[in-house]
PDB file of N, CA and C in Angstrom:
ATOM      1  N   UNK A   1    -225.888  49.155 -71.251  1.00 44.00           N
ATOM      2  CA  UNK A   1    -226.104  49.496 -70.031  1.00 44.00           C
ATOM      3  C   UNK A   1    -225.455  51.153 -70.501  1.00 44.00           C
ATOM      4  N   UNK A   2    -226.475  51.628 -69.374  1.00 65.00           N
ATOM      5  CA  UNK A   2    -226.309  53.412 -69.957  1.00 65.00           C
ATOM      6  C   UNK A   2    -224.927  53.733 -68.949  1.00 65.00           C
ATOM      7  N   UNK A   3    -223.624  53.886 -68.648  1.00 72.00           N
ATOM      8  CA  UNK A   3    -222.761  54.711 -68.401  1.00 72.00           C
ATOM      9  C   UNK A   3    -222.661  55.516 -67.059  1.00 72.00           C
ATOM     10  N   UNK A   4    -223.981  56.389 -67.512  1.00 80.00           N
ATOM     11  CA  UNK A   4    -224.525  57.178 -65.986  1.00 80.00           C
ATOM     12  C   UNK A   4    -224.482  56.455 -64.978  1.00 80.00           C
ATOM     13  N   UNK A   5    -224.815  55.539 -65.240  1.00 89.00           N
ATOM     14  CA  UNK A   5    -225.603  54.775 -64.077  1.00 89.00           C
ATOM     15  C   UNK A   5    -224.465  54.573 -62.782  1.00 89.00           C
ATOM     16  N   UNK A   6    -223.073  54.165 -63.932  1.00 90.00           N
ATOM     17  CA  UNK A   6    -221.940  54.171 -62.698  1.00 90.00           C
ATOM     18  C   UNK A   6    -222.137  54.803 -61.540  1.00 90.00           C
ATOM     19  N   UNK A   7    -221.681  55.723 -61.318  1.00 92.00           N
ATOM     20  CA  UNK A   7    -221.996  56.272 -60.183  1.00 92.00           C
ATOM     21  C   UNK A   7    -222.589  56.251 -58.538  1.00 92.00           C
ATOM     22  N   UNK A   8    -223.808  55.795 -59.414  1.00 93.00           N
ATOM     23  CA  UNK A   8    -224.884  55.616 -58.419  1.00 93.00           C
ATOM     24  C   UNK A   8    -224.348  53.783 -57.886  1.00 93.00           C
ATOM     25  N   UNK A   9    -224.210  53.521 -58.652  1.00 94.00           N
ATOM     26  CA  UNK A   9    -224.119  52.002 -58.425  1.00 94.00           C
ATOM     27  C   UNK A   9    -222.461  52.040 -57.868  1.00 94.00           C
ATOM     28  N   UNK A  10    -221.450  52.724 -57.947  1.00 95.00           N
ATOM     29  CA  UNK A  10    -220.847  52.730 -57.166  1.00 95.00           C
ATOM     30  C   UNK A  10    -220.549  53.525 -55.933  1.00 95.00           C
ATOM     31  N   UNK A  11    -221.120  54.294 -55.333  1.00 96.00           N
ATOM     32  CA  UNK A  11    -222.448  54.889 -54.340  1.00 96.00           C
ATOM     33  C   UNK A  11    -222.860  53.786 -53.475  1.00 96.00           C
ATOM     34  N   UNK A  12    -223.532  53.232 -54.177  1.00 96.00           N
ATOM     35  CA  UNK A  12    -223.978  52.212 -53.192  1.00 96.00           C
ATOM     36  C   UNK A  12    -223.258  50.606 -52.938  1.00 96.00           C
ATOM     37  N   UNK A  13    -222.619  50.859 -53.932  1.00 97.00           N
ATOM     38  CA  UNK A  13    -221.198  49.771 -53.274  1.00 97.00           C
ATOM     39  C   UNK A  13    -220.811  50.306 -52.087  1.00 97.00           C
ATOM     40  N   UNK A  14    -220.343  51.116 -52.034  1.00 96.00           N
ATOM     41  CA  UNK A  14    -219.381  51.789 -50.963  1.00 96.00           C
ATOM     42  C   UNK A  14    -220.652  52.375 -50.029  1.00 96.00           C
ATOM     43  N   UNK A  15    -221.581  52.365 -50.103  1.00 96.00           N
ATOM     44  CA  UNK A  15    -222.642  51.794 -48.799  1.00 96.00           C
ATOM     45  C   UNK A  15    -222.654  50.504 -48.394  1.00 96.00           C
ATOM     46  N   UNK A  16    -222.535  49.659 -48.798  1.00 96.00           N
ATOM     47  CA  UNK A  16    -222.843  48.219 -48.658  1.00 96.00           C
ATOM     48  C   UNK A  16    -221.367  47.894 -47.638  1.00 96.00           C
ATOM     49  N   UNK A  17    -220.853  48.454 -48.736  1.00 96.00           N
ATOM     50  CA  UNK A  17    -219.254  47.800 -47.656  1.00 96.00           C
ATOM     51  C   UNK A  17    -218.810  48.681 -47.060  1.00 96.00           C
ATOM     52  N   UNK A  18    -219.200  49.804 -46.049  1.00 95.00           N
ATOM     53  CA  UNK A  18    -219.162  50.400 -45.359  1.00 95.00           C
ATOM     54  C   UNK A  18    -220.736  49.541 -43.959  1.00 95.00           C
ATOM     55  N   UNK A  19    -221.418  49.561 -44.156  1.00 95.00           N
ATOM     56  CA  UNK A  19    -222.328  48.985 -43.371  1.00 95.00           C
ATOM     57  C   UNK A  19    -221.338  47.598 -43.240  1.00 95.00           C
ATOM     58  N   UNK A  20    -220.940  46.635 -44.007  1.00 95.00           N
ATOM     59  CA  UNK A  20    -220.438  45.487 -43.788  1.00 95.00           C
ATOM     60  C   UNK A  20    -219.354  45.578 -42.771  1.00 95.00           C
ATOM     61  N   UNK A  21    -218.708  46.291 -42.710  1.00 93.00           N
ATOM     62  CA  UNK A  21    -217.165  46.722 -42.147  1.00 93.00           C
ATOM     63  C   UNK A  21    -217.521  47.227 -40.802  1.00 93.00           C
ATOM     64  N   UNK A  22    -218.923  48.060 -40.448  1.00 91.00           N
ATOM     65  CA  UNK A  22    -218.704  49.169 -39.162  1.00 91.00           C
ATOM     66  C   UNK A  22    -219.176  48.136 -38.285  1.00 91.00           C
ATOM     67  N   UNK A  23    -217.981  48.257 -37.196  1.00 87.00           N
ATOM     68  CA  UNK A  23    -218.358  47.428 -35.976  1.00 87.00           C
ATOM     69  C   UNK A  23    -219.698  47.696 -35.291  1.00 87.00           C
ATOM     70  N   UNK A  24    -220.313  48.794 -35.216  1.00 88.00           N
ATOM     71  CA  UNK A  24    -221.837  48.561 -34.314  1.00 88.00           C
ATOM     72  C   UNK A  24    -222.892  48.202 -35.786  1.00 88.00           C
ATOM     73  N   UNK A  25    -223.105  48.432 -36.303  1.00 90.00           N
ATOM     74  CA  UNK A  25    -223.845  47.905 -37.137  1.00 90.00           C
ATOM     75  C   UNK A  25    -223.826  46.631 -37.715  1.00 90.00           C
ATOM     76  N   UNK A  26    -222.772  46.118 -37.848  1.00 87.00           N
ATOM     77  CA  UNK A  26    -222.513  44.784 -37.834  1.00 87.00           C
ATOM     78  C   UNK A  26    -221.359  43.896 -37.102  1.00 87.00           C
ATOM     79  N   UNK A  27    -222.027  43.529 -35.930  1.00 86.00           N
ATOM     80  CA  UNK A  27    -221.132  43.182 -35.032  1.00 86.00           C
ATOM     81  C   UNK A  27    -220.309  41.873 -35.089  1.00 86.00           C
ATOM     82  N   UNK A  28    -220.898  41.129 -36.017  1.00 88.00           N
ATOM     83  CA  UNK A  28    -220.333  39.502 -36.363  1.00 88.00           C
ATOM     84  C   UNK A  28    -218.868  40.003 -37.184  1.00 88.00           C
ATOM     85  N   UNK A  29    -218.634  41.593 -37.907  1.00 87.00           N
ATOM     86  CA  UNK A  29    -217.415  40.903 -38.452  1.00 87.00           C
ATOM     87  C   UNK A  29    -216.373  41.417 -37.307  1.00 87.00           C
ATOM     88  N   UNK A  30    -215.186  40.567 -37.820  1.00 86.00           N
ATOM     89  CA  UNK A  30    -214.391  40.612 -36.514  1.00 86.00           C
ATOM     90  C   UNK A  30    -213.705  41.883 -36.395  1.00 86.00           C
ATOM     91  N   UNK A  31    -213.802  42.358 -34.984  1.00 84.00           N
ATOM     92  CA  UNK A  31    -212.526  43.797 -34.750  1.00 84.00           C
ATOM     93  C   UNK A  31    -211.498  44.028 -34.901  1.00 84.00           C
ATOM     94  N   UNK A  32    -210.775  42.362 -34.834  1.00 85.00           N
ATOM     95  CA  UNK A  32    -209.244  42.652 -35.000  1.00 85.00           C
ATOM     96  C   UNK A  32    -209.322  42.999 -36.735  1.00 85.00           C
ATOM     97  N   UNK A  33    -210.242  42.776 -37.496  1.00 87.00           N
ATOM     98  CA  UNK A  33    -210.062  43.161 -38.848  1.00 87.00           C
ATOM     99  C   UNK A  33    -210.394  44.411 -39.099  1.00 87.00           C
ATOM    100  N   UNK A  34    -212.020  44.610 -38.541  1.00 85.00           N
ATOM    101  CA  UNK A  34    -212.376  46.522 -38.918  1.00 85.00           C
ATOM    102  C   UNK A  34    -211.102  47.398 -38.265  1.00 85.00           C
ATOM    103  N   UNK A  35    -210.240  46.906 -37.133  1.00 86.00           N
ATOM    104  CA  UNK A  35    -209.234  48.064 -36.939  1.00 86.00           C
ATOM    105  C   UNK A  35    -208.383  48.411 -37.809  1.00 86.00           C
ATOM    106  N   UNK A  36    -208.236  47.620 -39.075  1.00 89.00           N
ATOM    107  CA  UNK A  36    -206.874  47.982 -39.546  1.00 89.00           C
ATOM    108  C   UNK A  36    -207.286  49.056 -40.512  1.00 89.00           C
ATOM    109  N   UNK A  37    -207.473  50.009 -40.023  1.00 90.00           N
ATOM    110  CA  UNK A  37    -208.075  51.389 -40.553  1.00 90.00           C
ATOM    111  C   UNK A  37    -207.725  51.486 -42.005  1.00 90.00           C
ATOM    112  N   UNK A  38    -206.359  51.643 -42.119  1.00 92.00           N
ATOM    113  CA  UNK A  38    -205.870  51.847 -43.625  1.00 92.00           C
ATOM    114  C   UNK A  38    -206.121  50.910 -44.263  1.00 92.00           C
ATOM    115  N   UNK A  39    -205.954  49.756 -43.819  1.00 93.00           N
ATOM    116  CA  UNK A  39    -206.249  48.611 -44.956  1.00 93.00           C
ATOM    117  C   UNK A  39    -208.691  48.344 -44.923  1.00 93.00           C
ATOM    118  N   UNK A  40    -208.985  49.220 -44.595  1.00 91.00           N
ATOM    119  CA  UNK A  40    -210.396  49.302 -44.608  1.00 91.00           C
ATOM    120  C   UNK A  40    -210.624  50.472 -45.227  1.00 91.00           C
ATOM    121  N   UNK A  41    -209.848  51.518 -45.177  1.00 93.00           N
ATOM    122  CA  UNK A  41    -210.132  52.539 -45.933  1.00 93.00           C
ATOM    123  C   UNK A  41    -209.825  52.808 -47.246  1.00 93.00           C
ATOM    124  N   UNK A  42    -209.043  52.169 -47.949  1.00 96.00           N
ATOM    125  CA  UNK A  42    -208.432  52.239 -49.337  1.00 96.00           C
ATOM    126  C   UNK A  42    -209.682  51.839 -50.260  1.00 96.00           C
ATOM    127  N   UNK A  43    -210.489  50.698 -49.693  1.00 95.00           N
ATOM    128  CA  UNK A  43    -211.688  50.419 -50.924  1.00 95.00           C
ATOM    129  C   UNK A  43    -212.860  52.031 -50.449  1.00 95.00           C
ATOM    130  N   UNK A  44    -212.857  52.668 -49.377  1.00 96.00           N
ATOM    131  CA  UNK A  44    -214.033  53.494 -48.719  1.00 96.00           C
ATOM    132  C   UNK A  44    -213.592  54.615 -50.154  1.00 96.00           C
ATOM    133  N   UNK A  45    -212.241  54.971 -49.853  1.00 96.00           N
ATOM    134  CA  UNK A  45    -211.802  56.332 -50.324  1.00 96.00           C
ATOM    135  C   UNK A  45    -211.601  56.152 -51.940  1.00 96.00           C
ATOM    136  N   UNK A  46    -211.529  54.769 -52.498  1.00 96.00           N
ATOM    137  CA  UNK A  46    -211.543  54.751 -53.719  1.00 96.00           C
ATOM    138  C   UNK A  46    -212.691  55.025 -54.200  1.00 96.00           C
ATOM    139  N   UNK A  47    -213.762  54.215 -53.536  1.00 96.00           N
ATOM    140  CA  UNK A  47    -215.014  53.747 -54.074  1.00 96.00           C
ATOM    141  C   UNK A  47    -214.974  55.898 -54.541  1.00 96.00           C
ATOM    142  N   UNK A  48    -215.620  56.168 -53.092  1.00 96.00           N
ATOM    143  CA  UNK A  48    -215.991  57.772 -53.154  1.00 96.00           C
ATOM    144  C   UNK A  48    -215.538  58.552 -54.015  1.00 96.00           C
ATOM    145  N   UNK A  49    -214.044  58.926 -54.620  1.00 96.00           N
ATOM    146  CA  UNK A  49    -213.156  59.478 -55.243  1.00 96.00           C
ATOM    147  C   UNK A  49    -213.480  58.849 -56.658  1.00 96.00           C
ATOM    148  N   UNK A  50    -213.779  57.918 -56.943  1.00 94.00           N
ATOM    149  CA  UNK A  50    -214.422  57.484 -58.775  1.00 94.00           C
ATOM    150  C   UNK A  50    -215.569  57.661 -58.771  1.00 94.00           C
ATOM    151  N   UNK A  51    -216.171  57.365 -57.767  1.00 94.00           N
ATOM    152  CA  UNK A  51    -217.799  57.636 -57.857  1.00 94.00           C
ATOM    153  C   UNK A  51    -218.187  59.588 -57.918  1.00 94.00           C
ATOM    154  N   UNK A  52    -217.704  60.319 -57.171  1.00 94.00           N
ATOM    155  CA  UNK A  52    -217.808  61.634 -57.735  1.00 94.00           C
ATOM    156  C   UNK A  52    -216.694  62.032 -59.104  1.00 94.00           C
ATOM    157  N   UNK A  53    -215.749  61.408 -59.497  1.00 93.00           N
ATOM    158  CA  UNK A  53    -215.644  61.800 -60.426  1.00 93.00           C
ATOM    159  C   UNK A  53    -216.024  61.460 -61.564  1.00 93.00           C
ATOM    160  N   UNK A  54    -216.476  59.906 -61.620  1.00 91.00           N
ATOM    161  CA  UNK A  54    -218.059  59.618 -62.460  1.00 91.00           C
ATOM    162  C   UNK A  54    -219.097  60.305 -63.010  1.00 91.00           C
ATOM    163  N   UNK A  55    -219.252  60.878 -61.676  1.00 92.00           N
ATOM    164  CA  UNK A  55    -220.718  61.881 -61.736  1.00 92.00           C
ATOM    165  C   UNK A  55    -220.108  63.171 -62.501  1.00 92.00           C
ATOM    166  N   UNK A  56    -219.376  63.705 -62.091  1.00 91.00           N
ATOM    167  CA  UNK A  56    -218.868  65.162 -62.489  1.00 91.00           C
ATOM    168  C   UNK A  56    -218.453  64.879 -64.406  1.00 91.00           C
ATOM    169  N   UNK A  57    -217.895  63.662 -64.371  1.00 88.00           N
ATOM    170  CA  UNK A  57    -217.738  63.763 -66.166  1.00 88.00           C
ATOM    171  C   UNK A  57    -218.896  63.290 -67.260  1.00 88.00           C
ATOM    172  N   UNK A  58    -220.474  63.339 -66.694  1.00 82.00           N
ATOM    173  CA  UNK A  58    -221.196  63.378 -67.513  1.00 82.00           C
ATOM    174  C   UNK A  58    -221.831  64.601 -67.022  1.00 82.00           C
ATOM    175  N   UNK A  59    -222.755  65.278 -67.971  1.00 77.00           N
ATOM    176  CA  UNK A  59    -223.342  66.705 -67.484  1.00 77.00           C
ATOM    177  C   UNK A  59    -224.814  66.183 -67.778  1.00 77.00           C
ATOM    178  N   UNK A  60    -225.333  65.205 -67.934  1.00 85.00           N
ATOM    179  CA  UNK A  60    -227.248  65.290 -67.743  1.00 85.00           C
ATOM    180  C   UNK A  60    -227.827  63.900 -67.029  1.00 85.00           C
ATOM    181  N   UNK A  61    -228.267  64.656 -66.157  1.00 88.00           N
ATOM    182  CA  UNK A  61    -229.018  63.459 -64.766  1.00 88.00           C
ATOM    183  C   UNK A  61    -230.196  64.364 -64.265  1.00 88.00           C
ATOM    184  N   UNK A  62    -230.855  63.030 -64.329  1.00 90.00           N
ATOM    185  CA  UNK A  62    -232.850  64.144 -63.916  1.00 90.00           C
ATOM    186  C   UNK A  62    -232.401  64.241 -62.007  1.00 90.00           C
ATOM    187  N   UNK A  63    -233.096  65.082 -61.625  1.00 93.00           N
ATOM    188  CA  UNK A  63    -233.348  66.192 -60.456  1.00 93.00           C
ATOM    189  C   UNK A  63    -233.124  64.516 -59.676  1.00 93.00           C
ATOM    190  N   UNK A  64    -233.980  63.838 -59.492  1.00 94.00           N
ATOM    191  CA  UNK A  64    -233.994  62.182 -59.020  1.00 94.00           C
ATOM    192  C   UNK A  64    -232.705  61.599 -58.838  1.00 94.00           C
ATOM    193  N   UNK A  65    -232.166  61.539 -59.590  1.00 93.00           N
ATOM    194  CA  UNK A  65    -230.388  60.820 -59.488  1.00 93.00           C
ATOM    195  C   UNK A  65    -229.867  61.416 -58.936  1.00 93.00           C
ATOM    196  N   UNK A  66    -229.706  63.072 -59.324  1.00 93.00           N
ATOM    197  CA  UNK A  66    -228.773  63.839 -58.429  1.00 93.00           C
ATOM    198  C   UNK A  66    -229.102  63.551 -57.157  1.00 93.00           C
ATOM    199  N   UNK A  67    -230.036  63.856 -56.651  1.00 96.00           N
ATOM    200  CA  UNK A  67    -230.868  63.535 -55.512  1.00 96.00           C
ATOM    201  C   UNK A  67    -230.220  62.189 -54.450  1.00 96.00           C
ATOM    202  N   UNK A  68    -230.425  61.833 -55.053  1.00 95.00           N
ATOM    203  CA  UNK A  68    -230.365  59.831 -54.829  1.00 95.00           C
ATOM    204  C   UNK A  68    -228.818  60.008 -54.647  1.00 95.00           C
ATOM    205  N   UNK A  69    -227.666  60.349 -55.250  1.00 95.00           N
ATOM    206  CA  UNK A  69    -226.666  60.781 -55.372  1.00 95.00           C
ATOM    207  C   UNK A  69    -226.068  60.945 -53.918  1.00 95.00           C
ATOM    208  N   UNK A  70    -226.526  62.233 -54.157  1.00 96.00           N
ATOM    209  CA  UNK A  70    -225.961  63.104 -52.912  1.00 96.00           C
ATOM    210  C   UNK A  70    -226.445  62.713 -52.103  1.00 96.00           C
ATOM    211  N   UNK A  71    -227.887  61.441 -51.782  1.00 97.00           N
ATOM    212  CA  UNK A  71    -228.000  61.437 -50.671  1.00 97.00           C
ATOM    213  C   UNK A  71    -227.075  60.348 -50.169  1.00 97.00           C
ATOM    214  N   UNK A  72    -226.566  59.186 -51.429  1.00 97.00           N
ATOM    215  CA  UNK A  72    -225.983  58.750 -51.013  1.00 97.00           C
ATOM    216  C   UNK A  72    -224.635  58.526 -50.633  1.00 97.00           C
ATOM    217  N   UNK A  73    -223.837  59.479 -51.260  1.00 97.00           N
ATOM    218  CA  UNK A  73    -222.455  60.328 -51.136  1.00 97.00           C
ATOM    219  C   UNK A  73    -222.392  60.575 -49.655  1.00 97.00           C
ATOM    220  N   UNK A  74    -223.715  61.881 -48.983  1.00 97.00           N
ATOM    221  CA  UNK A  74    -223.740  62.363 -47.513  1.00 97.00           C
ATOM    222  C   UNK A  74    -223.414  60.544 -46.757  1.00 97.00           C
ATOM    223  N   UNK A  75    -224.422  59.581 -46.968  1.00 97.00           N
ATOM    224  CA  UNK A  75    -224.750  58.808 -46.174  1.00 97.00           C
ATOM    225  C   UNK A  75    -223.318  57.954 -46.184  1.00 97.00           C
ATOM    226  N   UNK A  76    -222.718  57.996 -47.578  1.00 97.00           N
ATOM    227  CA  UNK A  76    -221.356  57.238 -46.734  1.00 97.00           C
ATOM    228  C   UNK A  76    -220.256  57.880 -46.344  1.00 97.00           C
ATOM    229  N   UNK A  77    -220.580  59.000 -46.451  1.00 97.00           N
ATOM    230  CA  UNK A  77    -219.064  60.333 -46.092  1.00 97.00           C
ATOM    231  C   UNK A  77    -219.032  60.206 -44.267  1.00 97.00           C
ATOM    232  N   UNK A  78    -220.802  59.509 -43.718  1.00 97.00           N
ATOM    233  CA  UNK A  78    -221.273  59.999 -42.457  1.00 97.00           C
ATOM    234  C   UNK A  78    -220.878  58.795 -42.155  1.00 97.00           C
ATOM    235  N   UNK A  79    -221.005  58.070 -42.734  1.00 96.00           N
ATOM    236  CA  UNK A  79    -220.927  56.224 -42.094  1.00 96.00           C
ATOM    237  C   UNK A  79    -219.004  56.099 -41.901  1.00 96.00           C
ATOM    238  N   UNK A  80    -218.883  56.717 -43.112  1.00 96.00           N
ATOM    239  CA  UNK A  80    -216.795  56.517 -42.655  1.00 96.00           C
ATOM    240  C   UNK A  80    -216.739  57.517 -41.608  1.00 96.00           C
ATOM    241  N   UNK A  81    -217.287  58.461 -41.571  1.00 96.00           N
ATOM    242  CA  UNK A  81    -216.856  59.196 -39.887  1.00 96.00           C
ATOM    243  C   UNK A  81    -216.770  58.182 -38.858  1.00 96.00           C
ATOM    244  N   UNK A  82    -218.096  58.241 -39.066  1.00 95.00           N
ATOM    245  CA  UNK A  82    -218.688  57.198 -38.025  1.00 95.00           C
ATOM    246  C   UNK A  82    -217.907  56.250 -37.190  1.00 95.00           C
ATOM    247  N   UNK A  83    -217.655  54.924 -38.639  1.00 94.00           N
ATOM    248  CA  UNK A  83    -216.596  53.936 -38.747  1.00 94.00           C
ATOM    249  C   UNK A  83    -214.739  54.811 -37.920  1.00 94.00           C
ATOM    250  N   UNK A  84    -214.497  55.548 -38.425  1.00 93.00           N
ATOM    251  CA  UNK A  84    -213.362  56.361 -37.557  1.00 93.00           C
ATOM    252  C   UNK A  84    -213.207  56.866 -36.366  1.00 93.00           C
ATOM    253  N   UNK A  85    -214.538  57.189 -35.971  1.00 92.00           N
ATOM    254  CA  UNK A  85    -214.840  57.628 -34.425  1.00 92.00           C
ATOM    255  C   UNK A  85    -214.987  56.573 -33.628  1.00 92.00           C
ATOM    256  N   UNK A  86    -215.587  55.362 -34.254  1.00 89.00           N
ATOM    257  CA  UNK A  86    -215.936  54.042 -33.600  1.00 89.00           C
ATOM    258  C   UNK A  86    -215.085  53.272 -32.880  1.00 89.00           C
ATOM    259  N   UNK A  87    -213.960  53.144 -34.194  1.00 89.00           N
ATOM    260  CA  UNK A  87    -212.926  52.640 -34.159  1.00 89.00           C
ATOM    261  C   UNK A  87    -211.815  53.500 -32.843  1.00 89.00           C
ATOM    262  N   UNK A  88    -211.201  54.801 -33.469  1.00 88.00           N
ATOM    263  CA  UNK A  88    -210.708  55.437 -31.981  1.00 88.00           C
ATOM    264  C   UNK A  88    -211.643  55.306 -30.687  1.00 88.00           C
ATOM    265  N   UNK A  89    -212.804  55.489 -30.213  1.00 87.00           N
ATOM    266  CA  UNK A  89    -213.432  55.191 -29.076  1.00 87.00           C
ATOM    267  C   UNK A  89    -213.114  53.843 -28.490  1.00 87.00           C
ATOM    268  N   UNK A  90    -213.114  52.538 -29.283  1.00 79.00           N
ATOM    269  CA  UNK A  90    -212.401  51.563 -28.891  1.00 79.00           C
ATOM    270  C   UNK A  90    -211.210  51.372 -28.848  1.00 79.00           C
ATOM    271  N   UNK A  91    -210.620  52.233 -28.820  1.00 72.00           N
ATOM    272  CA  UNK A  91    -208.492  52.305 -29.054  1.00 72.00           C
ATOM    273  C   UNK A  91    -208.230  51.086 -29.796  1.00 72.00           C
ATOM    274  N   UNK A  92    -209.114  50.921 -30.642  1.00 60.00           N
ATOM    275  CA  UNK A  92    -208.238  49.434 -31.436  1.00 60.00           C
ATOM    276  C   UNK A  92    -207.455  50.664 -32.643  1.00 60.00           C
ATOM    277  N   UNK A  93    -207.477  51.843 -33.069  1.00 50.00           N
ATOM    278  CA  UNK A  93    -206.720  52.283 -34.220  1.00 50.00           C
ATOM    279  C   UNK A  93    -205.566  53.132 -33.857  1.00 50.00           C
TER     280      UNK A  93
END
């Protein structure tokens, strides 16, 4: 396996995790668990940092790969901010 795909895999894992814990997108996930912002944020922050650092470590990526990675990371950041605002709006955090 080529380890240059690792940042993309981590970004996809972060996206799927955020989609799973988001109270609006996945309403069957318990709000009591989703309201633990610090506990739920640790994997998101770690995956964002790890995927970005692994991405910066390697030098050669195709334009398509870079574009996909940037879009996924932007979606992850957007979903994370939306998650924080949603929890704050529901006065759970």
